Coordinates of C-alpha atoms in Angstrom, one line a residue:
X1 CA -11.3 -16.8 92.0
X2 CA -14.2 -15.9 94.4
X3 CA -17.6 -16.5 93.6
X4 CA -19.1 -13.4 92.2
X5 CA -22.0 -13.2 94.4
X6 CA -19.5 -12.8 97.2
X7 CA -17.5 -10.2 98.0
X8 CA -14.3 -10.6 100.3
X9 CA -15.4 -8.4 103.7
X10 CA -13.2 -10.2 106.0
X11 CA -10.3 -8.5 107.4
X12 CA -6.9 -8.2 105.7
X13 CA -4.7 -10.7 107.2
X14 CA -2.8 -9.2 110.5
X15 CA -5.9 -7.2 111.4
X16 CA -7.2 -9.4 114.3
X17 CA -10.0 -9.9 115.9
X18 CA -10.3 -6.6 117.0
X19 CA -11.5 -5.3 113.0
X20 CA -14.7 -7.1 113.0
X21 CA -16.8 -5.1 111.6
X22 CA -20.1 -3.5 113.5
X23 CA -22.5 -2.7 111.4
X24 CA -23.8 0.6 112.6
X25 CA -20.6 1.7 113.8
X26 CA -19.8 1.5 109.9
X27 CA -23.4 3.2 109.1
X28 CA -21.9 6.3 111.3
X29 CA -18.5 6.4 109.9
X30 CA -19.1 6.4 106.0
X31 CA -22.0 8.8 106.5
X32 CA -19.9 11.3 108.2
X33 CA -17.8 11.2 104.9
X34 CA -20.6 11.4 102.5
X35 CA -21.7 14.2 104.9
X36 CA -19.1 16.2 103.9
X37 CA -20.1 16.2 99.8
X38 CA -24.0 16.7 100.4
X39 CA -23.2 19.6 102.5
X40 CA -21.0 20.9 100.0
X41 CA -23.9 20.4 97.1
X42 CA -26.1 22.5 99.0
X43 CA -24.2 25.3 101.0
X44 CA -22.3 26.4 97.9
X45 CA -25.6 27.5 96.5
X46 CA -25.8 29.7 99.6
X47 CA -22.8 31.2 98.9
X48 CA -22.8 31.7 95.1
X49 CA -24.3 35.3 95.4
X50 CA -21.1 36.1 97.6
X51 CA -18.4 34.4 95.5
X52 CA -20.1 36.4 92.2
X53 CA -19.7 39.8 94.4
X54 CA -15.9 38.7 95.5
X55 CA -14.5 36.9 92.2
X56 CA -16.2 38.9 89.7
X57 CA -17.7 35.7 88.7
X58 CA -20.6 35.5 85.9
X59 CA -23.8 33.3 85.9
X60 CA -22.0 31.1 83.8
X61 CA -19.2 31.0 85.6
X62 CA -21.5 30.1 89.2
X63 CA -23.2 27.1 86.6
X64 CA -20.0 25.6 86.4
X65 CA -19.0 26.0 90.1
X66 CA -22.0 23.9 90.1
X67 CA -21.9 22.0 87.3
X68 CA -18.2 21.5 87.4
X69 CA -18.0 19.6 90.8
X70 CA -21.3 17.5 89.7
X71 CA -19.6 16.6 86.4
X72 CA -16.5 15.5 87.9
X73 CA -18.5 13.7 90.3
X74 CA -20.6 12.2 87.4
X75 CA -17.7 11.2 85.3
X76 CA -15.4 9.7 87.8
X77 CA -18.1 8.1 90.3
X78 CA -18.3 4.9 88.2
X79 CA -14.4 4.5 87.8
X80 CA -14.3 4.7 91.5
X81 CA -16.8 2.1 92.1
X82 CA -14.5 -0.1 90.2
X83 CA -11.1 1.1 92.0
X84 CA -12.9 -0.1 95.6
X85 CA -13.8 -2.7 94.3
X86 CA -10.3 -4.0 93.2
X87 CA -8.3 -1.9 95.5
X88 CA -10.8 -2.2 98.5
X89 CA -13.4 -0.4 99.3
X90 CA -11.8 1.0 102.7
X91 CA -8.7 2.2 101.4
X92 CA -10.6 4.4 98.5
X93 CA -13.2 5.5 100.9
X94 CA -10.3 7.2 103.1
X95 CA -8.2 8.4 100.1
X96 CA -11.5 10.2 99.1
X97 CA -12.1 11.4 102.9
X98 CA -8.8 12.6 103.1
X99 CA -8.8 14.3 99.1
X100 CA -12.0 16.1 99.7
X101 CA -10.9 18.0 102.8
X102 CA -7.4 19.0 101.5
X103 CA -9.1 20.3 97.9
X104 CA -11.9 22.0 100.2
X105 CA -9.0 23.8 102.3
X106 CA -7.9 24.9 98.9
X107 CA -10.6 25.9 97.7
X108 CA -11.0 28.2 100.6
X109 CA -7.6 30.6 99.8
X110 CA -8.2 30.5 96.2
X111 CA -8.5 34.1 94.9
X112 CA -10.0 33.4 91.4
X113 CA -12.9 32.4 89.7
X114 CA -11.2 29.9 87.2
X115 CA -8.7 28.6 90.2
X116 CA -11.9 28.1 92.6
X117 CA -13.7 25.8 89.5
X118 CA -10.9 23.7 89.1
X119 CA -10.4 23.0 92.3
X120 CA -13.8 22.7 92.1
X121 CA -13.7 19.7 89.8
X122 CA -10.9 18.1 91.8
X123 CA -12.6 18.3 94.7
X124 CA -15.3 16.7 92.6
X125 CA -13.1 13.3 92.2
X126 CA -12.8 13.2 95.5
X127 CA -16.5 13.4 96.0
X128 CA -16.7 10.5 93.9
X129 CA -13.7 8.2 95.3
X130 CA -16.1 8.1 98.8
X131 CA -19.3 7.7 98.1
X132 CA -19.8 4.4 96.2
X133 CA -17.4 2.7 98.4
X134 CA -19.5 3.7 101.1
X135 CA -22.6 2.5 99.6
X136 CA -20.5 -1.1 99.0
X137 CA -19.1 -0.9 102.5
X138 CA -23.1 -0.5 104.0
X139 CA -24.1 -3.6 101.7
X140 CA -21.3 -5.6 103.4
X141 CA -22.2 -5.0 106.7
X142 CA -25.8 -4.9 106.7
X143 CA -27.1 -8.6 104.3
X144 CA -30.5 -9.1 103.3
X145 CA -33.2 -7.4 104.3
X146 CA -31.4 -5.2 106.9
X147 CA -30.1 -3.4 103.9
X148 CA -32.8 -1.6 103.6
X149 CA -33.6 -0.7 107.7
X150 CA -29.6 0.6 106.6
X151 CA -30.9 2.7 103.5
X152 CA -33.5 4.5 105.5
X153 CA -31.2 5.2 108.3
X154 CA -28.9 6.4 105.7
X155 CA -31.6 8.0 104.1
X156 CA -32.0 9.9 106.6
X157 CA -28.6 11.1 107.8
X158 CA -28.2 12.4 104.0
X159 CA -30.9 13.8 103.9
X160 CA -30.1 16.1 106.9
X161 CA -27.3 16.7 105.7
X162 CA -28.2 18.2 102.3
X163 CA -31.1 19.9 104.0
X164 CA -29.2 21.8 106.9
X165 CA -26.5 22.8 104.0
X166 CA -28.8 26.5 103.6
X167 CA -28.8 27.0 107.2
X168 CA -25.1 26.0 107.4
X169 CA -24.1 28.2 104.6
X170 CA -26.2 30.8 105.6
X171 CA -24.7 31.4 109.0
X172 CA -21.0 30.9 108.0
X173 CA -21.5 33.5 104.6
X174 CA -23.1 36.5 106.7
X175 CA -21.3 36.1 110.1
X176 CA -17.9 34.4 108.5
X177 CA -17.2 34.7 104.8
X178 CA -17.6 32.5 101.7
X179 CA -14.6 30.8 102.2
X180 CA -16.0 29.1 105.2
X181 CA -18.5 26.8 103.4
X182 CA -15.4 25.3 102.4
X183 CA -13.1 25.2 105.5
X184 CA -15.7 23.3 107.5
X185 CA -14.9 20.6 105.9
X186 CA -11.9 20.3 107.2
X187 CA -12.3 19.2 110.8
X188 CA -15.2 17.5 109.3
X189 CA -12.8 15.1 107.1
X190 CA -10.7 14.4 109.8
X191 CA -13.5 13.4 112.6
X192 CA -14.2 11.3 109.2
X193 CA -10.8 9.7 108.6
X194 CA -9.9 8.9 112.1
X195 CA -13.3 6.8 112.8
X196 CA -12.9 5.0 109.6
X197 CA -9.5 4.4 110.3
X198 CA -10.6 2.5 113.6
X199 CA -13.7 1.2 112.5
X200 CA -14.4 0.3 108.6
X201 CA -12.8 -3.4 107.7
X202 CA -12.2 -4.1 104.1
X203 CA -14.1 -5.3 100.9
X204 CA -13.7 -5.8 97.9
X205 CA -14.5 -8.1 94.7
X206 CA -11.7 -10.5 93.9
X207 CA -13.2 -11.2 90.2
X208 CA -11.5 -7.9 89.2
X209 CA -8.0 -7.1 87.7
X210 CA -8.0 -3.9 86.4
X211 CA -9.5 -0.9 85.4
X212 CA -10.7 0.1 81.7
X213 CA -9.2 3.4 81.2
X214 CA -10.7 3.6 77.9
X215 CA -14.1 3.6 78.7
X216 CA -13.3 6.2 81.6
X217 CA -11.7 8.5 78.4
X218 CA -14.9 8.1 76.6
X219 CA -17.4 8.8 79.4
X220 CA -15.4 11.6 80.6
X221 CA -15.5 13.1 77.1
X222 CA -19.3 12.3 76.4
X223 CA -20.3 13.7 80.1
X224 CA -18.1 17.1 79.5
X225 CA -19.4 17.6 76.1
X226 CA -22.5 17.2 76.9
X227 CA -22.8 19.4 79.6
X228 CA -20.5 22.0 78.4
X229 CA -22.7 22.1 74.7
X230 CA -25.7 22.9 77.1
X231 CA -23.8 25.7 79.0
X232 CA -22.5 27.2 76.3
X233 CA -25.5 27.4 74.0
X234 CA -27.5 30.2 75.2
X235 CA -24.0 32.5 74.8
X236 CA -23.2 30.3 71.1
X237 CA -26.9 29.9 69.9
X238 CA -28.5 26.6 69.7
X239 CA -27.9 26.6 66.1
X240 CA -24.2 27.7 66.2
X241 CA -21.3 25.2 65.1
X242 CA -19.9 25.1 67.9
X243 CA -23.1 23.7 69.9
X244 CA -24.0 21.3 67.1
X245 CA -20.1 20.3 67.1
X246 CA -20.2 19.5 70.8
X247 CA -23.3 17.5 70.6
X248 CA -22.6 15.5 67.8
X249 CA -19.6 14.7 69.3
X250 CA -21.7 13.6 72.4
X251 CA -23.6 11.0 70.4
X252 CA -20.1 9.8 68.5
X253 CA -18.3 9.2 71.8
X254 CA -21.4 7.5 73.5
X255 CA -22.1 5.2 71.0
X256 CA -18.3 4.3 71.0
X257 CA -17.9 4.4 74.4
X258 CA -21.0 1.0 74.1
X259 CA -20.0 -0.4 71.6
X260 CA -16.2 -0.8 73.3
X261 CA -18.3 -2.1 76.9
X262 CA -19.7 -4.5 75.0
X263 CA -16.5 -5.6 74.0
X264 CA -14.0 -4.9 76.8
X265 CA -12.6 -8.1 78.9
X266 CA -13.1 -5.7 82.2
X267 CA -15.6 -3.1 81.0
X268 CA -15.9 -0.1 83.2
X269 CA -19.8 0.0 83.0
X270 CA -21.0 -4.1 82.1
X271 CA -23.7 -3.1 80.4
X272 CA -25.2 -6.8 82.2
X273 CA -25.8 -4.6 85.2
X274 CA -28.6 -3.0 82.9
X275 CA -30.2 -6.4 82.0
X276 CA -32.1 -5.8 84.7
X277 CA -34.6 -3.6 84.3
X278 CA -34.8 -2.0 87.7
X279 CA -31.6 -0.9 87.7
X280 CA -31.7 0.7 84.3
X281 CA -35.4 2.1 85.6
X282 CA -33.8 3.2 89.4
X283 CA -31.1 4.8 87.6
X284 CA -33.3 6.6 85.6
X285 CA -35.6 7.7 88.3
X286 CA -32.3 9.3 90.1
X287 CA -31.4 11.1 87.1
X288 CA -34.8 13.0 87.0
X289 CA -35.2 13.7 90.5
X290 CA -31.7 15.4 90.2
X291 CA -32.4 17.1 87.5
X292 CA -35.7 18.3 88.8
X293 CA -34.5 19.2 92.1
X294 CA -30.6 20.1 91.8
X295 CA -31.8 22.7 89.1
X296 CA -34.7 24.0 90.1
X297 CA -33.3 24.8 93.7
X298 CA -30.3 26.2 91.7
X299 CA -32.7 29.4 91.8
X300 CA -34.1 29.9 94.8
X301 CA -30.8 31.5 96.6
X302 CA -31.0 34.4 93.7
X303 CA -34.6 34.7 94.5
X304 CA -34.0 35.0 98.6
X305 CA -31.6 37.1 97.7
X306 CA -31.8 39.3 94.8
X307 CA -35.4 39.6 94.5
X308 CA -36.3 39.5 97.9
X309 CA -33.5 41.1 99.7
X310 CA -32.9 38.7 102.2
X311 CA -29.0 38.0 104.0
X312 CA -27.5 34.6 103.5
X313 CA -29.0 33.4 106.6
X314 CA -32.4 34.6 106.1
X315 CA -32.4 32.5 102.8
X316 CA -31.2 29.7 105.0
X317 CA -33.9 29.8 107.4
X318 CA -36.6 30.1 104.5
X319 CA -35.5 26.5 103.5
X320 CA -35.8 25.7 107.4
X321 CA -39.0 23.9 106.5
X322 CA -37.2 21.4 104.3
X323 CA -34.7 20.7 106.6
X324 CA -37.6 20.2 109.8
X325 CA -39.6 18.0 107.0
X326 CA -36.4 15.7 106.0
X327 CA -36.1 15.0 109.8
X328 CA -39.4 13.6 109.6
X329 CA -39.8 12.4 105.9
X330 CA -36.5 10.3 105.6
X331 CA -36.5 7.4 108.6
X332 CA -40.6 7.2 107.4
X333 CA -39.4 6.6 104.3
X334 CA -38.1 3.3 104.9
X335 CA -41.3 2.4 106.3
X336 CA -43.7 3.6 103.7
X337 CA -41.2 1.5 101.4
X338 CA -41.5 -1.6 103.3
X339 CA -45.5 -1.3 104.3
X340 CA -46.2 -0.3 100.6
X341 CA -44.1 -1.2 98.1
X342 CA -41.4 0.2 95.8
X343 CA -42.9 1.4 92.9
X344 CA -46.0 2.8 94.6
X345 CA -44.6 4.6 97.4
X346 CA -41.7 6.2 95.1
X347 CA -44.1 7.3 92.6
X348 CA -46.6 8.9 95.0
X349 CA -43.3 10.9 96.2
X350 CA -42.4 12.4 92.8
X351 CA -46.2 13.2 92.5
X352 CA -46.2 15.0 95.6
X353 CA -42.6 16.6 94.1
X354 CA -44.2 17.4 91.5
X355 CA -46.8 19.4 93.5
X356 CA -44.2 21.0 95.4
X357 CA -42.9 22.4 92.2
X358 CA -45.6 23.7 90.5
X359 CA -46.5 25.8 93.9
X360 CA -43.3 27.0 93.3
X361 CA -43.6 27.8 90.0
X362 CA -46.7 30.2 91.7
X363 CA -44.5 32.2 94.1
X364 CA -44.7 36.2 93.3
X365 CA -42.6 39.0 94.0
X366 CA -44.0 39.3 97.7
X367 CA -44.3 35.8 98.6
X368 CA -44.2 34.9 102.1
X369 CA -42.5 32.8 104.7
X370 CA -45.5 30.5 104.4
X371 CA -46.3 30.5 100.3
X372 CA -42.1 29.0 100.3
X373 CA -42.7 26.9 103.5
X374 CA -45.6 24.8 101.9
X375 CA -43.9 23.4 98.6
X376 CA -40.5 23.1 100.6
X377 CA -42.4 20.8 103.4
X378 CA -44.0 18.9 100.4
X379 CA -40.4 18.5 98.7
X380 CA -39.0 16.9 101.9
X381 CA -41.8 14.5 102.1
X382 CA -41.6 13.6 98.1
X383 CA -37.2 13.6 97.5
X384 CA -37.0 11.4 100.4
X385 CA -38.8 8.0 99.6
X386 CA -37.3 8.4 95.9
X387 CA -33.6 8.8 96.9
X388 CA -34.2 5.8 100.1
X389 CA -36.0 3.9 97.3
X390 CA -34.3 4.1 93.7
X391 CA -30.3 3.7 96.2
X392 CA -32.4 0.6 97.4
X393 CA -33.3 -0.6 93.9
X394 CA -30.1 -0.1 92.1
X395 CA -27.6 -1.1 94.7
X396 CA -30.0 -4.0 95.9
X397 CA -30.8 -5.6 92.4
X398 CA -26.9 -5.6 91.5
X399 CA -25.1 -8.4 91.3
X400 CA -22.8 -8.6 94.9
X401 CA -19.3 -8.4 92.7
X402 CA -20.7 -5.1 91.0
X403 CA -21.8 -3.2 94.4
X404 CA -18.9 -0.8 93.8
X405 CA -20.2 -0.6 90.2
X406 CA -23.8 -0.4 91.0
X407 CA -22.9 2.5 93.5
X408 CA -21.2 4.2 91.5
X409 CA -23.9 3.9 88.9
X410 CA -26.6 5.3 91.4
X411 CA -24.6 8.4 92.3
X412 CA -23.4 8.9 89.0
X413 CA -26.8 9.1 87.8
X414 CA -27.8 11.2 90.2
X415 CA -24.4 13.9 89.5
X416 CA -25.4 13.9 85.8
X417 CA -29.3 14.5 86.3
X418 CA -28.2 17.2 88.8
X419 CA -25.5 18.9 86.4
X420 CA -27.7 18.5 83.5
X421 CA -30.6 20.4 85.5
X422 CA -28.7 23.0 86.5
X423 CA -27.3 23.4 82.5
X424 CA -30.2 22.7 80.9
X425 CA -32.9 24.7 83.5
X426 CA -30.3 27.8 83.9
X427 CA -30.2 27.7 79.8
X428 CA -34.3 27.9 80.0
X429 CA -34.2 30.2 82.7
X430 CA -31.0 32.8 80.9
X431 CA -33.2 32.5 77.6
X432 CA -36.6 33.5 79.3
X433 CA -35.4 36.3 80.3
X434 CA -33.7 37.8 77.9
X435 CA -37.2 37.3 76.2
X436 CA -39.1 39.5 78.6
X437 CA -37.4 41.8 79.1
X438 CA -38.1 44.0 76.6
X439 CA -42.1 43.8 77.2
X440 CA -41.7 44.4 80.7
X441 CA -39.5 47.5 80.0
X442 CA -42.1 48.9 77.8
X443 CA -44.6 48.2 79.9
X444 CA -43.0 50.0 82.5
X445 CA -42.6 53.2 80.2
X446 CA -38.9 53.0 81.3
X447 CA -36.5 55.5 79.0
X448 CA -34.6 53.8 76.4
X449 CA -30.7 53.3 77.6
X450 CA -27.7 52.2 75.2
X451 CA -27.7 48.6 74.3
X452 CA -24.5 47.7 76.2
X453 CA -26.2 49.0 79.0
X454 CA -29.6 47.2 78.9
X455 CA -27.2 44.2 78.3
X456 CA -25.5 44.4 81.3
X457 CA -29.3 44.7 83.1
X458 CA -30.5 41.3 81.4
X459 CA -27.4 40.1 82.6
X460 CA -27.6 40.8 86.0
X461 CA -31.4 39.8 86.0
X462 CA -30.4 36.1 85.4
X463 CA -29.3 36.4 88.7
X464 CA -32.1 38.2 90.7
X465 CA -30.1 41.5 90.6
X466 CA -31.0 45.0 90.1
X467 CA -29.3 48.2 89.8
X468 CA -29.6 50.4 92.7
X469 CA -29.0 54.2 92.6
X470 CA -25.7 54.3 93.5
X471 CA -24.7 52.3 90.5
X472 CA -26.7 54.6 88.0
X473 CA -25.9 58.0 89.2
X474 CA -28.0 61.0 88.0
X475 CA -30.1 58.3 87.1
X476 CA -34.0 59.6 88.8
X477 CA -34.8 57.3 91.9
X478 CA -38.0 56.7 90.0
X479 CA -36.2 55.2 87.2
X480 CA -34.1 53.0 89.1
X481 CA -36.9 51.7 91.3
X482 CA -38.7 50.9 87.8
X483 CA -35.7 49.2 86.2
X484 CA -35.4 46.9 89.7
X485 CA -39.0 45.5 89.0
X486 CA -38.5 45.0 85.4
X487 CA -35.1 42.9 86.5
X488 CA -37.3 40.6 89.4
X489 CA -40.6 40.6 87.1
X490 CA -38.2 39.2 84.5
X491 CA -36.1 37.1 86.9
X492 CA -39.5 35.8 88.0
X493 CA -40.7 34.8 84.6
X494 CA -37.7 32.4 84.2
X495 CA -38.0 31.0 87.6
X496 CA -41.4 29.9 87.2
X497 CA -41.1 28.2 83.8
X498 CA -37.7 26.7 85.3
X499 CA -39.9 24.9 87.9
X500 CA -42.9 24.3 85.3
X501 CA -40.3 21.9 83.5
X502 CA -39.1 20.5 86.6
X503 CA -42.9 19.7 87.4
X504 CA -43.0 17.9 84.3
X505 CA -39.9 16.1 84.7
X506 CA -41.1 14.9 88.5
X507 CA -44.4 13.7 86.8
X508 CA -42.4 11.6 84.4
X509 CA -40.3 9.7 87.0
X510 CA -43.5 9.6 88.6
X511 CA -44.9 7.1 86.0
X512 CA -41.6 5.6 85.7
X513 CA -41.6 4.2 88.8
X514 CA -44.4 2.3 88.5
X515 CA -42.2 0.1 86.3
X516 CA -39.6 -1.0 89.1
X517 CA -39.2 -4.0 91.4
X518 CA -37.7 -4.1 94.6
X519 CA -34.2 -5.3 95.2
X520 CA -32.9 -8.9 95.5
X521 CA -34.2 -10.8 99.1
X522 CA -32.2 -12.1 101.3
X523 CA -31.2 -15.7 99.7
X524 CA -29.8 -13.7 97.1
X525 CA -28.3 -10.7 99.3
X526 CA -25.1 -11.6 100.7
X527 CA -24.6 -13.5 104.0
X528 CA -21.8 -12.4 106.0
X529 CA -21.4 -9.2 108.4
X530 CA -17.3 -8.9 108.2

């Protein structure tokens, strides 16, 4: 049996001398992969507005398109840390390059709403069979301190990535179609699976035998029920059976599924990883951000484009900022980290996400270029020393036999603060305005229209949508142009209480932060390249 602060990196036997592994060679080849799933968390957004128009698809039906992929990513991300580690971290990191492309072609010619979610949710397992293994694969090749010189590196190629997904999506939706979001990934994956088919050597933890496919039951059913109580409840009630049934059945599962780790002679989360505190507070801190970010920023695209008008690449280039900040904000991350500190530097970046979010909890019907450019150039600066930082915490206090673990527990946290946001925020958001509505139609002196209809009008104002005079024939221009503002004033009033929480949240994992410690140093790190 290895030791457990070792993990096997050397090259199967056969492989030669040729497989040595180079270290930023490796950095290149694993990001391209995880390339292809930030992209895809940030380009779909982009194109939800399009796939609601084409698939007849309803805002809860776009929350899981979200939510769905996020959850699978949650639920499965930690089982997959687990599989590279036993199986090798290589060999899952390909099956999950090669899985995500094929679902994403798939994806691409469905022709339904329900077939594109669950492909959404496979493509989500995918998602989550590449990116801890890449996370274990950088700690291999890069020991000690140059972990974290590796972090901000890939720091910033993920950031990038995530922050050019508007533009991307933007240009391929008006010029292309929907559908293309998707298809990209395909020559993507397979620039992807050839370079880490000549590159990556394998790793994985020899202290492991098998996999707990209880626990993975359990925290599947805690993270779906969760989640899906949260959907759900604004169309159930918050006091309905069915919401209160889902819930408590969130608390039963989670309790048993800790009470069997505690127990099991493989567990699929050791709750040990958590005796350290920073990793518990890192994964924490990931969770918030998500949550903070994923659902805020859920938003925006119905704002760009039902309130305001804009094409798919107009909403794009508005987020321009954040992408020119991220180019910037991420490589200076990993120096603000090393010059001062963890805690301090991550918690002056979710206070100056939390600034970012309030301003945008300040936009107005007629905001500009520059009222959205300010808070996005803010967010770029703020997200990107928290996600170089808390990936640097978690993986780097971990014990070396748990990397696959402890990366699946860092992007796992991050899935379910993300899928929780957009649940939880788009519940806040739905119920808001549904709330004003009414005042804002009397306000307006609007003429009173059948229920079913003013339904259908709160409906389509969750999204940013308005009638226009061709859907209300004989219907006076006047009225229609005064039912359009009630539907943005409305839309507006959820928004901004959407990102009020969100400033909260950031402001929380702002004073969280100041509880964390940096990750192991290098006499603990491990010591061999490959």
């Amino acid at each position: 049996m290895a030791d457990t602060k070792t993990v096997a990196s050397a090259p199967p036997p056969g492989a030669g001398a040729a497989k040595q592994a180079h270290p930023w060679l490796t950095l290149v080849a694993v990001s391209l992969g995880v390339i292809m799933v930030m992209l895809d968390g940030t380009v779909v957004g982009i194109a939800n507005p399009a796939i609601a128009r084409d698939l007849n698809a309803s805002l809860s039906d776009l929350q899981w398109v979200t939510s769905g992929y996020l959850l699978a990513l949650a639920v499965f991300l930690i089982t997959a840390g687990k599989l590279g580690d036993l199986f090798g971290h290589r060999l899952i990191f390909l099956i999950g390059v090669a899985g995500f492309a094929i679902t994403s072609l798939a994806i691409g010619l469905s022709s339904s709403i329900g077939t594109l979610i669950g492909l959404r949710v496979l493509q989500g397992l995918f998602g989550a069979l590449l990116q801890p293994a890449a996370l274990a694969l950088l700690r291999a090749a890069f020991p000690g301190e140059r972990l974290k010189m590796a972090m901000g590196a890939w720091g910033a190629i993920i950031g990038l990535s995530s922050a050019a997904g508007p533009i991307v999506g933007g240009l391929l939706v008006e010029h292309v179609s929907w559908q293309s979001v998707f298809f990209i990934n395909v020559p993507v994956g397979i620039v992807a699976l050839a370079m880490g088919v000549w590159v990556l050597t394998e790793s994985k933890a020899r202290t492991l035998s098998k996999i707990d496919w209880l626990g993975v039951v359990l925290l599947s059913g805690v993270m779906f029920s969760l989640v899906w109580a949260i959907i759900k409840a604004p169309e159930w009630g918050w006091g309905d059976a069915k919401t209160i049934g889902f819930l408590a059945a969130t608390v039963v599962m989670g309790a048993v599924f800790v009470w069997w780790q505690a127990r099991a002679s493989e567990p699929l989360l050791p709750l040990s990883l958590f005796g350290n505190a920073s990793v518990s507070i890192g994964t924490g801190l990931m969770m918030l951000v998500a949550f903070s970010m994923f659902g805020a920023m859920f938003f925006l695209t119905f704002f760009f484009q039902g309130v305001h008008g804009l094409t798919p690449l107009e909403s794009g280039l508005r987020m321009l900022p954040m992408s020119a900040g991220m180019i910037v904000a991420s490589p200076l991350a990993a120096v603000l980290l090393s010059k001062f500190g963890t805690k301090f530097t991550i918690a002056g970046g979710m206070l100056v996400t939390a600034t970012a979010m309030f301003l945008m909890s300040r936009l107005s019907l007629d905001a500009s270029f520059v009222d959205s450019a300010i808070p996005f150039v803010l967010l770029a600066f703020g997200l990107s020393p928290v996600f170089v930082g808390a990936t640097e915490i978690i993986v780097g206090n971990a014990p070396e036999d748990l990397s696959g673990v402890a990366g699946g527990v860092q992007q796992s946290a991050m899935q379910v603060g993300g899928a929780l946001g957009t649940a939880i925020l788009g519940a806040i958001v739905s119920a808001r305005v549904a709330d004003v509505y009414s005042g804002h139609w009397a306000e307006a002196k609007l003429p009173p229209l059948p229920p079913e209809q003013v339904a259908g009008l709160k409906e389509a104002a969750t999204f940013g949508g308005a009638p226009t005079a061709e859907q209300m024939p004989g219907v006076p221009e006047q009225i229609v142009q005064g039912i359009a503002n009630v539907s943005h004033l409305s839309f507006l009033d959820g928004m901004h209480l959407g990102f009020v929480v969100s400033t909260g949240v950031a402001i929380l994992a702002a004073v969280l932060a100041l509880f964390v410690k940096a990750g192991r140093k290098s006499e603990d790190a491990p010591i061999h390249m490959g």
